[in-house]
Amino acid sequence: MTDKLPEAPDRPPLPPEDLRWVCDPDSFDFDCTSELDPVREIIGQERALRAITLGLEMRSPGYNIFVSGFVGTGRNTTIQRVLQHLDRGTVPPDDLCYVHNFSKPDRPRALFVPAGKGARLRDGMQRVIRHLGRDIPQIFESEPYRKGKEQIRDRFRTRTRELIQTFEERVGAEGFALVQVQVGPMTNPEVVPVVDGEPKFLTDLEQAVEAGEFPKERLEELREKHREYHGELQEVVKGAMKIDSEMNSAFAEHDRNTIRPLVKHCVDEIREEFTEQSSVLEWIGQVEEHLLTHLAPFTSTDEGEEKGEGSESEGDFPGSGVVEYQVNLVVDHSGTKGAPVVVENTPASAQLFGIIERKWSRGGEETVDHTRIRAGSLHAANGGYLVLNASDLFHEPAFVWNTLKRTLRTGLLEIPISEPFVVLGPPAIKPEPVRICVKVVLIGDAHLYALLYHYDEDFKKIFKVRADFDTEMDNDPENRRLYGCFVQGLVDEEEILPFDRTGVAELVEHGSRLAGRRRKLSTRFHRIADLAREASHFARKENAPRVHFEHVRRAREERDYRHNLSMEKMQDLIREGTIFIDVDGRQVGEVNGLAVYDSGEFSFGIPSKITATVSMGNAGIINIEREADLSGRTHDKGMQILAGFIREKYAQEKPLTLSASVCFEQSYHGVDGDSASSTELYALLSSLSGIPIRQEIAVTGSVNQKGEIQPIGGANEKIEGFYDACAAKGLTGRQGVMVPEANRADLMLYPRVVEAVRNGKFHIYAVATIDEGIEILTGVVAGKKEGRRRYPRDSVNGRVDKRLRELAEQMREYGHP
């Protein structure tokens, strides 16, 4: 058929030099990276650096930083280096202590003290308790103390005796006596009448009256007097108890007066060190007053007696168990220089905001006090900088993010007294919130930033600075040299072998391929570093003193081999004929399309047969993938654009009445993207025109409604994928790939493909329009309209137009409008 049709002019394929940019090793001003200084600054991230610097230097509220970018672009390294070199001053922030609140015991009090003094306050209070525990028992055992206490006891006992003696003399004169009556384990005083020289209880006299041995009238007189004296006895007992209470108060006052100089001496040592901290002085005063009124723990020796000799430890002394005087140092900046930098890798609630520890014994939960309070990263970073990974943060329950926002918005940090999903009730204490000033750096990606910015109203108010890390930088001599400096940094830090200039050139070429554009170099340096490490490994195995380009190339090939199992399996299926791919001959309505599969570390291209069929009808162009629910939205859009092109080019003078279907054959896992839209269009044009398409040419490229071929991604992988399929079946010298002209500058093909092109065994064509592409695929001229005239009769467009007219006429003949 094609020999009767007007042949299209030959379109030369791309020359080998257009298929790969080569970094000339001689362009470097060094022979080995050991001649270079290792790079200290961040490479290729000037925009992000300026944003980070602004955020860190701004002191206004809300200027926290969200760092967005791909993994491996240096986000974490940049933040750490910038913070290391930032002028963070020389004065660290205050230490934070929690102490007992004597006025509100369930609300532990927060004390800020200058850096390093928190430990002194804690240790000073421990010394005070230790000294008091040692000295108070000795004072209470001293002779002056005992004499003073005996004098107080004698004075009050004398008063008690005089009170009782006066009462006894009064009732004795009336014929009554004061006796002690045993009531269980206790004795109570009682007034009883004296009859015949002996004290008699009224119950005994009542029995004597019944027996006729004692006059009844006398019993009534005694009972009346007993009632009177019993009331007076109660007053005497009350008086004695009051005297006893006054004696105990005198004892307590005696204890306080005796101990006060000791307590004051011990506490004054701490006061002298905190003369400028009014809150500390206030608390110390409360400690002193509490000590003087709660001396019992310092006089108890039961615990020591139970332990016996040889078991004494540092905490085993009277008063050691009293927590009211202990200082809980939760943040210690004694070793900090300037503003602190905290990197929190586990941003759970307890790690960020602190926690109140709860301990359990066999009898249940132990008492919770201020010594169980533990600080979080925000406490530690107060006055400085906190670095968080957004991915880790949002893997935590939602209340963690909400609490962080509230803390940054209000500047007030509260330790959560309970957490959701915890069955147990909150602890019995609620620590005092602390005022914080911290700069938070949140590391995430662009997608997460967009979600938070649009759907979280608080986010844009508290993260006002975005530092966006780029994945590429200009491919210029300075940046190529920086690749060498980067490698030398790895040499110094990890002791890999130095690279010669050819090894660096190979790394630069790999960086350009990763960037996907010749004019750019990748800034995803973790991948460059991995390749450099592996190249050094292979160089060591050969006992080479330096890493040469061959070592880098081998490392890349070995890496590809480790990850290309899926690719090899699919290529085997193509070679065996299980997957239908023709790499020779011509077919109507069939084109080899190209798709990219991404397995994470490795991306590869695989050809896929695309077919189109046409019949009479008015269903339009049917996307079989969409009908099977295997088509993504972008692919659906590409099909709509394809239909728009058909209407624009061929349906201006007649109705478009056809039923056509387009299909990715042997595709079962879904199709998305529009990079095959030109391929699908070529298949449809072939089916309409009846002109067969060369099967040795695979196609990729997106098309717009005007028939222009638009650039696509993964051009290198797609070309290499079809080359491998052709090489497996046998290269004929006619095979090749057709790519968009706009992708010409992006080509960075592997040397094996470039060598095949140089030897004339494989070809790469670049096209800018559908007409250019259809001429290469069919060998037939596309055909152009001249004015209002139709397309040339035997051109591709002429035959398509003719077929569409025939379909329209046939539909009309069958009575369809």
Tab-separated table of N, CA and C in Angstrom, residues 179-227:
chain	number	residue	atom	x	y	z
A	179	VAL	N	-10.694	8.838	143.049
A	179	VAL	CA	-10.044	7.557	142.765
A	179	VAL	C	-9.901	7.387	141.258
A	180	GLN	N	-9.050	6.456	140.834
A	180	GLN	CA	-8.855	6.106	139.420
A	180	GLN	C	-9.574	4.809	139.133
A	181	VAL	N	-10.396	4.823	138.101
A	181	VAL	CA	-11.199	3.656	137.748
A	181	VAL	C	-10.669	3.077	136.431
A	182	GLN	N	-10.406	1.762	136.417
A	182	GLN	CA	-9.909	1.088	135.218
A	182	GLN	C	-11.070	0.835	134.266
A	183	VAL	N	-10.962	1.391	133.061
A	183	VAL	CA	-11.974	1.176	132.012
A	183	VAL	C	-11.247	0.627	130.795
A	184	GLY	N	-11.275	-0.664	130.656
A	184	GLY	CA	-10.519	-1.281	129.572
A	184	GLY	C	-9.047	-1.008	129.758
A	185	PRO	N	-8.388	-0.529	128.717
A	185	PRO	CA	-6.949	-0.246	128.834
A	185	PRO	C	-6.663	1.124	129.455
A	186	MET	N	-7.707	1.871	129.779
A	186	MET	CA	-7.516	3.230	130.274
A	186	MET	C	-8.046	3.352	131.701
A	187	THR	N	-7.582	4.421	132.397
A	187	THR	CA	-8.077	4.751	133.735
A	187	THR	C	-8.689	6.126	133.691
A	188	ASN	N	-9.813	6.284	134.331
A	188	ASN	CA	-10.512	7.563	134.387
A	188	ASN	C	-10.681	7.970	135.858
A	189	PRO	N	-10.554	9.286	136.171
A	189	PRO	CA	-10.783	9.742	137.551
A	189	PRO	C	-12.284	9.697	137.877
A	190	GLU	N	-12.574	9.425	139.133
A	190	GLU	CA	-13.969	9.336	139.549
A	190	GLU	C	-14.071	9.776	141.017
A	191	VAL	N	-15.167	10.519	141.344
A	191	VAL	CA	-15.444	10.960	142.724
A	191	VAL	C	-16.396	9.942	143.358
A	192	VAL	N	-16.014	9.389	144.538
A	192	VAL	CA	-16.853	8.398	145.241
A	192	VAL	C	-16.953	8.785	146.732
A	193	PRO	N	-18.083	8.482	147.364
A	193	PRO	CA	-18.236	8.799	148.804
A	193	PRO	C	-17.372	7.851	149.655
A	194	VAL	N	-16.981	8.396	150.887
A	194	VAL	CA	-16.212	7.595	151.847
A	194	VAL	C	-17.154	7.198	152.969
A	195	VAL	N	-17.352	5.903	153.161
A	195	VAL	CA	-18.262	5.369	154.178
A	195	VAL	C	-17.452	4.439	155.094
A	196	ASP	N	-17.497	4.779	156.337
A	196	ASP	CA	-16.753	3.984	157.337
A	196	ASP	C	-15.282	3.911	156.980
A	197	GLY	N	-14.735	5.032	156.423
A	197	GLY	CA	-13.303	5.130	156.136
A	197	GLY	C	-12.886	4.493	154.832
A	198	GLU	N	-13.871	3.997	154.063
A	198	GLU	CA	-13.529	3.358	152.789
A	198	GLU	C	-14.334	3.987	151.646
A	199	PRO	N	-13.674	4.167	150.463
A	199	PRO	CA	-14.404	4.682	149.312
A	199	PRO	C	-15.415	3.655	148.823
A	200	LYS	N	-16.622	4.111	148.596
A	200	LYS	CA	-17.674	3.212	148.142
A	200	LYS	C	-18.312	3.787	146.863
A	201	PHE	N	-18.522	2.891	145.922
A	201	PHE	CA	-19.231	3.319	144.706
A	201	PHE	C	-20.714	3.352	144.988
A	202	LEU	N	-21.444	4.216	144.324
A	202	LEU	CA	-22.879	4.352	144.566
A	202	LEU	C	-23.608	3.052	144.297
A	203	THR	N	-23.128	2.260	143.347
A	203	THR	CA	-23.785	0.976	143.065
A	203	THR	C	-23.685	0.034	144.267
A	204	ASP	N	-22.551	0.105	144.976
A	204	ASP	CA	-22.401	-0.740	146.176
A	204	ASP	C	-23.375	-0.293	147.256
A	205	LEU	N	-23.521	1.056	147.391
A	205	LEU	CA	-24.425	1.574	148.419
A	205	LEU	C	-25.870	1.239	148.071
A	206	GLU	N	-26.211	1.233	146.790
A	206	GLU	CA	-27.575	0.879	146.389
A	206	GLU	C	-27.877	-0.564	146.781
A	207	GLN	N	-26.936	-1.431	146.668
A	207	GLN	CA	-27.132	-2.824	147.065
A	207	GLN	C	-27.289	-2.945	148.591
A	208	ALA	N	-26.511	-2.073	149.311
A	208	ALA	CA	-26.605	-2.108	150.787
A	208	ALA	C	-27.975	-1.619	151.247
A	209	VAL	N	-28.539	-0.612	150.527
A	209	VAL	CA	-29.875	-0.105	150.885
A	209	VAL	C	-30.899	-1.207	150.665
A	210	GLU	N	-30.778	-1.946	149.573
A	210	GLU	CA	-31.732	-3.018	149.303
A	210	GLU	C	-31.651	-4.130	150.362
A	211	ALA	N	-30.434	-4.278	150.911
A	211	ALA	CA	-30.252	-5.308	151.942
A	211	ALA	C	-30.604	-4.784	153.331
A	212	GLY	N	-30.969	-3.480	153.421
A	212	GLY	CA	-31.306	-2.888	154.703
A	212	GLY	C	-30.109	-2.578	155.558
A	213	GLU	N	-28.943	-2.476	154.930
A	213	GLU	CA	-27.718	-2.238	155.676
A	213	GLU	C	-27.286	-0.778	155.612
A	214	PHE	N	-27.970	0.057	154.821
A	214	PHE	CA	-27.590	1.474	154.701
A	214	PHE	C	-28.854	2.273	154.480
A	215	PRO	N	-28.926	3.432	155.224
A	215	PRO	CA	-30.165	4.217	155.138
A	215	PRO	C	-30.363	4.795	153.735
A	216	LYS	N	-31.615	4.730	153.303
A	216	LYS	CA	-31.943	5.229	151.966
A	216	LYS	C	-31.814	6.734	151.883
A	217	GLU	N	-32.190	7.444	152.997
A	217	GLU	CA	-32.106	8.904	152.967
A	217	GLU	C	-30.652	9.359	152.821
A	218	ARG	N	-29.732	8.638	153.498
A	218	ARG	CA	-28.311	8.999	153.399
A	218	ARG	C	-27.818	8.789	151.963
A	219	LEU	N	-28.300	7.728	151.275
A	219	LEU	CA	-27.889	7.455	149.896
A	219	LEU	C	-28.314	8.593	148.966
A	220	GLU	N	-29.515	9.124	149.178
A	220	GLU	CA	-29.990	10.206	148.328
A	220	GLU	C	-29.155	11.455	148.513
A	221	GLU	N	-28.742	11.724	149.771
A	221	GLU	CA	-27.897	12.892	150.027
A	221	GLU	C	-26.540	12.727	149.305
A	222	LEU	N	-25.974	11.526	149.422
A	222	LEU	CA	-24.671	11.292	148.774
A	222	LEU	C	-24.781	11.376	147.232
A	223	ARG	N	-25.919	10.878	146.716
A	223	ARG	CA	-26.089	10.924	145.264
A	223	ARG	C	-26.172	12.361	144.763
A	224	GLU	N	-26.851	13.217	145.523
A	224	GLU	CA	-26.971	14.629	145.137
A	224	GLU	C	-25.605	15.298	145.134
A	225	LYS	N	-24.817	15.034	146.216
A	225	LYS	CA	-23.485	15.639	146.271
A	225	LYS	C	-22.566	15.064	145.187
A	226	HIS	N	-22.726	13.738	144.913
A	226	HIS	CA	-21.880	13.131	143.875
A	226	HIS	C	-22.131	13.785	142.516
A	227	ARG	N	-23.413	14.087	142.272
A	227	ARG	CA	-23.755	14.732	141.004
A	227	ARG	C	-23.054	16.085	140.897
